[in-house]
Amino acid sequence: MSDQENALPEDPMWSELKLPDLLSTETVREVHATIEHKWDPLQRSACQTAAGRALWKHLIHDPLAGLLAGESYLKSLYEKIKKDRINNAREVSGVILAVRTLWFDSKLEAALKSFNSKEAQVVILGAGMDARAYRLSCLKDSDVFEVDFAEVLQVKTTLLQAAMDSTYERQHLTMKAKSLRRVAADIRDDDWLEKLQISGFVPEKNTIWILEGILYYLSHPHAMQVLKIIAEKCVLTPTVLLADFMNQPSTTLSSSVFHFYSDWPDHLLPSIGFSHVELSQIGDPDAHFGLMHDPLNLFNKLRSLPRSVQLNPDDGTPCCRLYLVQASGSPNQTIL
């Protein structure tokens, strides 16, 4: 391929990959080496998500994402994006992560505004390398709880401390949330809610639960247990769940990694206690963000097919869908 054929189309939104300086320091390199060699696919997905947020920085303001993602995940995704742009792909790598992040951000802000009281709790299950407490000003009156494996939270804390010790990076570590507490717990165990409450979570206080990129890694019993525990809070206080669900065909993308699915989460959630459910697919008006203009891209083609269709009639490929779901309930609401 000639240099001219390999040249990237000019686009002011995309720039050459510039790695954060901190990634070259010994401490940070050792931390990311541990991630590469010792973390399982669920844990490493946190770095993949951070890489997506870092490289889609023209839409997502997350200055810490590059540091949290690490060099290998940044380079890997960058090369995929570069290849997609050279080939004029209809879907650029990472676009799902970008849309998903923007959807969660926008729904979180709207949910916080919907509470009569300004104060609220935000619980992020499987928080990974999430940095919302540092980047979203809508959290200024909210107590944020990040729940994840102890080793994930320890690595995250080490990386953020490296940023704190750096004069240049310290400016990005301004806390936007009212408070932030990290809770070491495995949500597959029976004691994660107890650990959350020991950390200061108040069950009777308005709460938004964020389950982004986590449910489908769980077994069906574990995922349902988590969802039912959250649904039970609806009888105590105004409660909002923000979560993404895979349909069954999506789990075939990696059957050894993805387990839980729901083809109809808008039917499932009311059956366990939520009184109101809104479902979106990528490309819908509230899950578009100016990134889905091409009517022939994968997501718009899927949206044109009934959700009951599991194989694309045009080419026989599985209809892999990601559902973005907001569910809510409160003591004064009943399920119709």
Tab-separated table of C-alpha atoms in Angstrom:
chain	number	residue	atom	x	y	z
A	1	MET	CA	0.000	0.000	0.000
A	2	SER	CA	1.432	3.405	-0.960
A	3	ASP	CA	1.868	6.223	1.566
A	4	GLN	CA	-0.951	8.099	-0.139
A	5	GLU	CA	-3.302	5.099	0.171
A	6	ASN	CA	-2.294	4.669	3.829
A	7	ALA	CA	-2.863	8.332	4.682
A	8	LEU	CA	-5.584	9.180	7.130
A	9	PRO	CA	-8.358	11.446	5.902
A	10	GLU	CA	-8.032	14.859	7.532
A	11	ASP	CA	-10.448	15.299	10.385
A	12	PRO	CA	-10.069	17.945	13.089
A	13	MET	CA	-11.845	15.664	15.575
A	14	TRP	CA	-9.058	13.072	15.466
A	15	SER	CA	-5.402	13.667	16.262
A	16	GLU	CA	-2.265	11.557	16.473
A	17	LEU	CA	-1.985	9.429	19.583
A	18	LYS	CA	-0.122	11.229	22.357
A	19	LEU	CA	0.440	9.079	25.407
A	20	PRO	CA	0.238	10.710	28.836
A	21	ASP	CA	3.734	11.377	30.184
A	22	LEU	CA	2.921	9.529	33.393
A	23	LEU	CA	2.602	6.238	31.495
A	24	SER	CA	6.389	6.233	31.061
A	25	THR	CA	7.135	6.456	34.799
A	26	GLU	CA	8.328	3.316	36.570
A	27	THR	CA	5.460	3.127	39.072
A	28	VAL	CA	2.752	3.463	36.450
A	29	ARG	CA	4.464	1.033	34.063
A	30	GLU	CA	4.632	-1.579	36.827
A	31	VAL	CA	0.954	-1.107	37.639
A	32	HIS	CA	-0.124	-1.584	34.052
A	33	ALA	CA	2.160	-4.609	33.693
A	34	THR	CA	0.256	-6.165	36.592
A	35	ILE	CA	-3.020	-5.468	34.799
A	36	GLU	CA	-1.736	-7.118	31.616
A	37	HIS	CA	-0.462	-10.274	33.292
A	38	LYS	CA	-2.747	-10.860	36.274
A	39	TRP	CA	-6.192	-9.417	35.567
A	40	ASP	CA	-9.012	-11.462	34.046
A	41	PRO	CA	-11.155	-10.296	31.077
A	42	LEU	CA	-13.765	-8.672	33.334
A	43	GLN	CA	-11.140	-6.641	35.174
A	44	ARG	CA	-9.282	-5.687	31.975
A	45	SER	CA	-12.520	-4.439	30.425
A	46	ALA	CA	-12.166	-1.426	32.746
A	47	CYS	CA	-9.015	-0.368	30.865
A	48	GLN	CA	-10.651	-0.954	27.489
A	49	THR	CA	-13.511	1.346	28.478
A	50	ALA	CA	-11.071	3.998	29.685
A	51	ALA	CA	-9.189	3.782	26.379
A	52	GLY	CA	-12.414	4.441	24.495
A	53	ARG	CA	-13.141	7.515	26.584
A	54	ALA	CA	-9.582	8.771	26.150
A	55	LEU	CA	-9.528	8.427	22.357
A	56	TRP	CA	-13.030	9.840	21.823
A	57	LYS	CA	-11.953	12.953	23.731
A	58	HIS	CA	-13.555	15.271	21.171
A	59	LEU	CA	-16.890	14.117	22.635
A	60	ILE	CA	-16.027	12.887	26.137
A	61	HIS	CA	-14.170	15.045	28.640
A	62	ASP	CA	-12.226	12.552	30.753
A	63	PRO	CA	-8.648	13.806	31.280
A	64	LEU	CA	-7.748	10.864	33.513
A	65	ALA	CA	-8.867	8.188	31.041
A	66	GLY	CA	-5.518	7.826	29.265
A	67	LEU	CA	-3.629	7.266	32.501
A	68	LEU	CA	-6.207	4.741	33.706
A	69	ALA	CA	-6.334	2.903	30.355
A	70	GLY	CA	-2.611	2.315	29.911
A	71	GLU	CA	-0.358	2.278	26.868
A	72	SER	CA	-1.277	-1.109	25.381
A	73	TYR	CA	-5.036	-0.481	25.379
A	74	LEU	CA	-4.619	3.043	24.020
A	75	LYS	CA	-2.353	1.852	21.198
A	76	SER	CA	-4.570	-1.121	20.354
A	77	LEU	CA	-7.733	0.946	20.045
A	78	TYR	CA	-5.926	3.752	18.248
A	79	GLU	CA	-4.719	1.353	15.551
A	80	LYS	CA	-8.255	0.012	15.108
A	81	ILE	CA	-9.633	3.545	14.782
A	82	LYS	CA	-6.877	4.438	12.315
A	83	LYS	CA	-7.669	1.379	10.180
A	84	ASP	CA	-11.399	2.137	10.241
A	85	ARG	CA	-10.824	5.726	9.138
A	86	ILE	CA	-8.498	4.680	6.296
A	87	ASN	CA	-11.149	2.202	5.118
A	88	ASN	CA	-13.993	4.730	5.560
A	89	ALA	CA	-15.775	2.255	7.816
A	90	ARG	CA	-19.414	2.975	8.601
A	91	GLU	CA	-18.696	2.325	12.304
A	92	VAL	CA	-15.428	3.528	13.821
A	93	SER	CA	-14.001	1.389	16.615
A	94	GLY	CA	-14.997	2.638	20.040
A	95	VAL	CA	-18.185	4.324	18.883
A	96	ILE	CA	-20.292	2.017	21.081
A	97	LEU	CA	-18.211	2.995	24.118
A	98	ALA	CA	-18.563	6.666	23.209
A	99	VAL	CA	-22.347	6.514	22.787
A	100	ARG	CA	-22.747	4.402	25.909
A	101	THR	CA	-20.688	6.815	28.015
A	102	LEU	CA	-22.570	9.853	26.726
A	103	TRP	CA	-25.925	8.141	27.311
A	104	PHE	CA	-25.050	7.258	30.904
A	105	ASP	CA	-23.719	10.771	31.536
A	106	SER	CA	-26.846	12.445	30.167
A	107	LYS	CA	-29.272	10.115	31.964
A	108	LEU	CA	-27.366	10.499	35.229
A	109	GLU	CA	-27.594	14.274	35.051
A	110	ALA	CA	-31.309	14.155	34.177
A	111	ALA	CA	-32.046	11.709	37.006
A	112	LEU	CA	-30.274	13.905	39.533
A	113	LYS	CA	-32.337	16.885	38.393
A	114	SER	CA	-35.548	14.843	38.719
A	115	PHE	CA	-35.118	14.376	42.462
A	116	ASN	CA	-36.956	16.974	44.521
A	117	SER	CA	-34.100	17.015	46.988
A	118	LYS	CA	-30.741	18.092	45.617
A	119	GLU	CA	-28.827	15.524	47.622
A	120	ALA	CA	-28.542	11.992	46.266
A	121	GLN	CA	-26.352	8.930	46.284
A	122	VAL	CA	-24.786	7.510	43.139
A	123	VAL	CA	-23.594	3.907	43.324
A	124	ILE	CA	-21.386	2.625	40.496
A	125	LEU	CA	-21.235	-1.173	40.537
A	126	GLY	CA	-18.206	-2.622	38.777
A	127	ALA	CA	-16.755	0.895	38.736
A	128	GLY	CA	-13.424	-0.113	37.229
A	129	MET	CA	-11.595	2.950	35.888
A	130	ASP	CA	-14.675	5.192	35.978
A	131	ALA	CA	-13.738	8.817	36.716
A	132	ARG	CA	-17.184	10.447	36.805
A	133	ALA	CA	-16.601	11.730	40.339
A	134	TYR	CA	-13.752	13.823	38.902
A	135	ARG	CA	-15.362	14.985	35.663
A	136	LEU	CA	-19.123	15.536	36.100
A	137	SER	CA	-20.154	18.768	37.823
A	138	CYS	CA	-23.739	17.464	38.132
A	139	LEU	CA	-22.434	15.320	41.019
A	140	LYS	CA	-21.640	18.334	43.210
A	141	ASP	CA	-24.456	17.479	45.668
A	142	SER	CA	-24.033	13.707	45.432
A	143	ASP	CA	-22.238	11.096	47.494
A	144	VAL	CA	-20.590	8.693	45.046
A	145	PHE	CA	-19.773	5.068	45.888
A	146	GLU	CA	-17.507	3.038	43.598
A	147	VAL	CA	-17.844	-0.720	44.132
A	148	ASP	CA	-15.353	-3.165	42.624
A	149	PHE	CA	-12.795	-5.855	43.385
A	150	ALA	CA	-10.224	-4.824	45.998
A	151	GLU	CA	-7.334	-5.288	43.547
A	152	VAL	CA	-9.020	-3.084	40.930
A	153	LEU	CA	-9.642	-0.272	43.395
A	154	GLN	CA	-6.079	-0.531	44.734
A	155	VAL	CA	-4.607	-0.222	41.241
A	156	LYS	CA	-6.902	2.709	40.481
A	157	THR	CA	-5.889	4.424	43.719
A	158	THR	CA	-2.192	3.939	42.886
A	159	LEU	CA	-2.649	5.457	39.425
A	160	LEU	CA	-4.598	8.427	40.764
A	161	GLN	CA	-1.954	8.965	43.441
A	162	ALA	CA	0.659	9.093	40.684
A	163	ALA	CA	-1.411	11.816	39.047
A	164	MET	CA	-1.689	13.639	42.371
A	165	ASP	CA	2.101	13.524	42.745
A	166	SER	CA	2.517	15.023	39.264
A	167	THR	CA	2.286	18.815	39.083
A	168	TYR	CA	0.888	18.666	35.551
A	169	GLU	CA	-1.696	15.926	36.141
A	170	ARG	CA	-2.857	17.182	39.544
A	171	GLN	CA	-5.109	19.779	37.898
A	172	HIS	CA	-7.309	16.966	36.545
A	173	LEU	CA	-7.883	15.475	40.002
A	174	THR	CA	-10.340	18.067	41.258
A	175	MET	CA	-13.223	16.245	42.898
A	176	LYS	CA	-16.546	17.226	41.307
A	177	ALA	CA	-18.686	14.984	43.514
A	178	LYS	CA	-19.678	15.976	47.049
A	179	SER	CA	-17.860	12.880	48.293
A	180	LEU	CA	-16.329	9.678	46.933
A	181	ARG	CA	-15.971	6.369	48.729
A	182	ARG	CA	-14.476	3.225	47.262
A	183	VAL	CA	-15.980	-0.045	48.431
A	184	ALA	CA	-13.997	-3.254	47.947
A	185	ALA	CA	-16.590	-5.932	47.233
A	186	ASP	CA	-17.513	-8.610	44.709
A	187	ILE	CA	-21.118	-8.081	43.642
A	188	ARG	CA	-21.370	-11.828	42.988
A	189	ASP	CA	-21.098	-12.374	46.751
A	190	ASP	CA	-23.882	-12.013	49.305
A	191	ASP	CA	-22.193	-9.324	51.392
A	192	TRP	CA	-21.617	-6.480	48.923
A	193	LEU	CA	-24.663	-4.490	50.066
A	194	GLU	CA	-23.583	-4.835	53.695
A	195	LYS	CA	-20.108	-3.563	52.800
A	196	LEU	CA	-21.706	-0.674	50.910
A	197	GLN	CA	-23.766	0.306	53.952
A	198	ILE	CA	-20.729	0.053	56.251
A	199	SER	CA	-19.056	2.550	53.911
A	200	GLY	CA	-21.837	5.080	54.494
A	201	PHE	CA	-24.557	4.160	51.991
A	202	VAL	CA	-28.006	5.075	53.337
A	203	PRO	CA	-30.780	2.803	51.961
A	204	GLU	CA	-33.490	5.438	52.583
A	205	LYS	CA	-31.737	8.152	50.551
A	206	ASN	CA	-32.481	8.923	46.869
A	207	THR	CA	-30.147	6.720	44.846
A	208	ILE	CA	-29.020	6.276	41.261
A	209	TRP	CA	-27.435	2.922	40.498
A	210	ILE	CA	-25.041	2.722	37.526
A	211	LEU	CA	-24.338	-0.696	35.997
A	212	GLU	CA	-22.338	0.149	32.895
A	213	GLY	CA	-20.657	-2.676	31.026
A	214	ILE	CA	-20.990	-5.131	33.895
A	215	LEU	CA	-24.219	-7.179	33.862
A	216	TYR	CA	-23.363	-9.410	30.904
A	217	TYR	CA	-20.132	-10.571	32.551
A	218	LEU	CA	-22.180	-12.065	35.402
A	219	SER	CA	-23.951	-15.404	35.467
A	220	HIS	CA	-27.731	-15.257	35.178
A	221	PRO	CA	-28.319	-15.971	38.911
A	222	HIS	CA	-25.763	-13.358	39.990
A	223	ALA	CA	-27.103	-10.687	37.630
A	224	MET	CA	-30.684	-11.288	38.705
A	225	GLN	CA	-29.679	-11.187	42.369
A	226	VAL	CA	-28.060	-7.768	41.883
A	227	LEU	CA	-31.060	-6.410	39.962
A	228	LYS	CA	-33.528	-7.678	42.579
A	229	ILE	CA	-31.534	-6.109	45.426
A	230	ILE	CA	-31.692	-2.742	43.634
A	231	ALA	CA	-35.385	-3.164	42.789
A	232	GLU	CA	-36.150	-3.775	46.472
A	233	LYS	CA	-34.928	-0.252	47.235
A	234	CYS	CA	-37.861	1.198	45.266
A	235	VAL	CA	-40.150	0.587	48.253
A	236	LEU	CA	-37.832	2.636	50.493
A	237	THR	CA	-36.855	5.636	48.402
A	238	PRO	CA	-36.898	7.079	44.860
A	239	THR	CA	-34.546	4.785	42.965
A	240	VAL	CA	-33.125	4.964	39.436
A	241	LEU	CA	-31.262	2.177	37.644
A	242	LEU	CA	-29.089	2.935	34.608
A	243	ALA	CA	-27.799	-0.220	32.938
A	244	ASP	CA	-26.893	-1.760	29.600
A	245	PHE	CA	-28.116	-5.213	28.579
A	246	MET	CA	-26.974	-7.546	25.827
A	247	ASN	CA	-29.503	-9.636	23.938
A	248	GLN	CA	-28.859	-13.356	23.507
A	249	PRO	CA	-27.074	-13.158	20.105
A	250	SER	CA	-24.595	-10.643	21.582
A	251	THR	CA	-23.309	-13.191	24.076
A	252	THR	CA	-22.068	-15.328	21.170
A	253	LEU	CA	-19.429	-12.649	20.480
A	254	SER	CA	-17.493	-14.248	23.334
A	255	SER	CA	-19.381	-17.101	24.964
A	256	SER	CA	-16.579	-17.690	27.469
A	257	VAL	CA	-16.795	-14.089	28.736
A	258	PHE	CA	-20.411	-12.970	28.294
A	259	HIS	CA	-23.132	-14.837	30.169
A	260	PHE	CA	-26.178	-12.852	31.292
A	261	TYR	CA	-28.533	-11.492	28.658
A	262	SER	CA	-32.071	-10.218	28.326
A	263	ASP	CA	-33.883	-9.852	25.034
A	264	TRP	CA	-36.648	-7.905	26.771
A	265	PRO	CA	-35.252	-5.954	29.753
A	266	ASP	CA	-38.250	-3.615	29.491
A	267	HIS	CA	-40.399	-6.622	30.457
A	268	LEU	CA	-37.946	-8.124	32.956
A	269	LEU	CA	-37.448	-5.069	35.166
A	270	PRO	CA	-41.142	-4.347	35.877
A	271	SER	CA	-41.542	-7.996	36.889
A	272	ILE	CA	-39.049	-7.540	39.751
A	273	GLY	CA	-40.294	-4.226	41.117
A	274	PHE	CA	-39.501	-1.260	38.866
A	275	SER	CA	-42.561	0.816	37.970
A	276	HIS	CA	-41.195	2.670	34.954
A	277	VAL	CA	-38.748	1.474	32.285
A	278	GLU	CA	-37.377	3.230	29.197
A	279	LEU	CA	-35.287	1.305	26.661
A	280	SER	CA	-33.066	2.691	23.923
A	281	GLN	CA	-30.870	1.192	21.246
A	282	ILE	CA	-27.726	2.814	19.911
A	283	GLY	CA	-28.877	5.176	17.178
A	284	ASP	CA	-32.177	6.094	18.858
A	285	PRO	CA	-32.806	9.830	19.353
A	286	ASP	CA	-31.459	9.766	22.925
A	287	ALA	CA	-28.562	7.443	22.026
A	288	HIS	CA	-27.255	9.113	18.896
A	289	PHE	CA	-25.083	12.104	19.854
A	290	GLY	CA	-24.463	12.969	16.209
A	291	LEU	CA	-22.559	9.749	15.559
A	292	MET	CA	-25.167	7.712	13.676
A	293	HIS	CA	-25.856	9.733	10.523
A	294	ASP	CA	-25.270	6.874	8.066
A	295	PRO	CA	-28.590	5.006	7.650
A	296	LEU	CA	-26.652	1.927	6.544
A	297	ASN	CA	-24.449	1.591	9.589
A	298	LEU	CA	-24.862	-1.555	11.659
A	299	PHE	CA	-26.868	0.072	14.437
A	300	ASN	CA	-29.398	1.806	12.221
A	301	LYS	CA	-29.934	-1.389	10.241
A	302	LEU	CA	-30.599	-3.286	13.469
A	303	ARG	CA	-33.074	-0.650	14.616
A	304	SER	CA	-35.064	-1.172	11.423
A	305	LEU	CA	-35.651	-4.839	12.326
A	306	PRO	CA	-38.125	-6.040	14.970
A	307	ARG	CA	-36.412	-6.823	18.255
A	308	SER	CA	-37.758	-10.380	18.074
A	309	VAL	CA	-35.606	-11.044	14.985
A	310	GLN	CA	-32.367	-12.753	16.039
A	311	LEU	CA	-30.841	-13.415	12.607
A	312	ASN	CA	-30.455	-10.706	9.991
A	313	PRO	CA	-32.624	-11.740	6.992
A	314	ASP	CA	-30.147	-10.092	4.592
A	315	ASP	CA	-27.017	-12.028	5.507
A	316	GLY	CA	-27.936	-14.479	8.284
A	317	THR	CA	-25.654	-12.851	10.852
A	318	PRO	CA	-26.791	-12.631	14.499
A	319	CYS	CA	-28.638	-9.427	15.440
A	320	CYS	CA	-26.334	-8.351	18.262
A	321	ARG	CA	-28.052	-5.591	20.197
A	322	LEU	CA	-27.023	-3.493	23.179
A	323	TYR	CA	-29.947	-2.061	25.115
A	324	LEU	CA	-29.501	1.102	27.181
A	325	VAL	CA	-32.087	1.003	29.939
A	326	GLN	CA	-33.355	3.424	32.560
A	327	ALA	CA	-35.653	1.987	35.216
A	328	SER	CA	-37.122	3.699	38.244
A	329	GLY	CA	-39.466	3.278	41.147
A	330	SER	CA	-40.418	4.946	44.405
A	331	PRO	CA	-42.616	4.231	47.446
A	332	ASN	CA	-45.538	6.218	46.009
A	333	GLN	CA	-45.522	4.380	42.667
A	334	THR	CA	-47.173	1.063	41.883
A	335	ILE	CA	-46.631	-1.288	38.986
A	336	LEU	CA	-49.513	-1.123	36.543
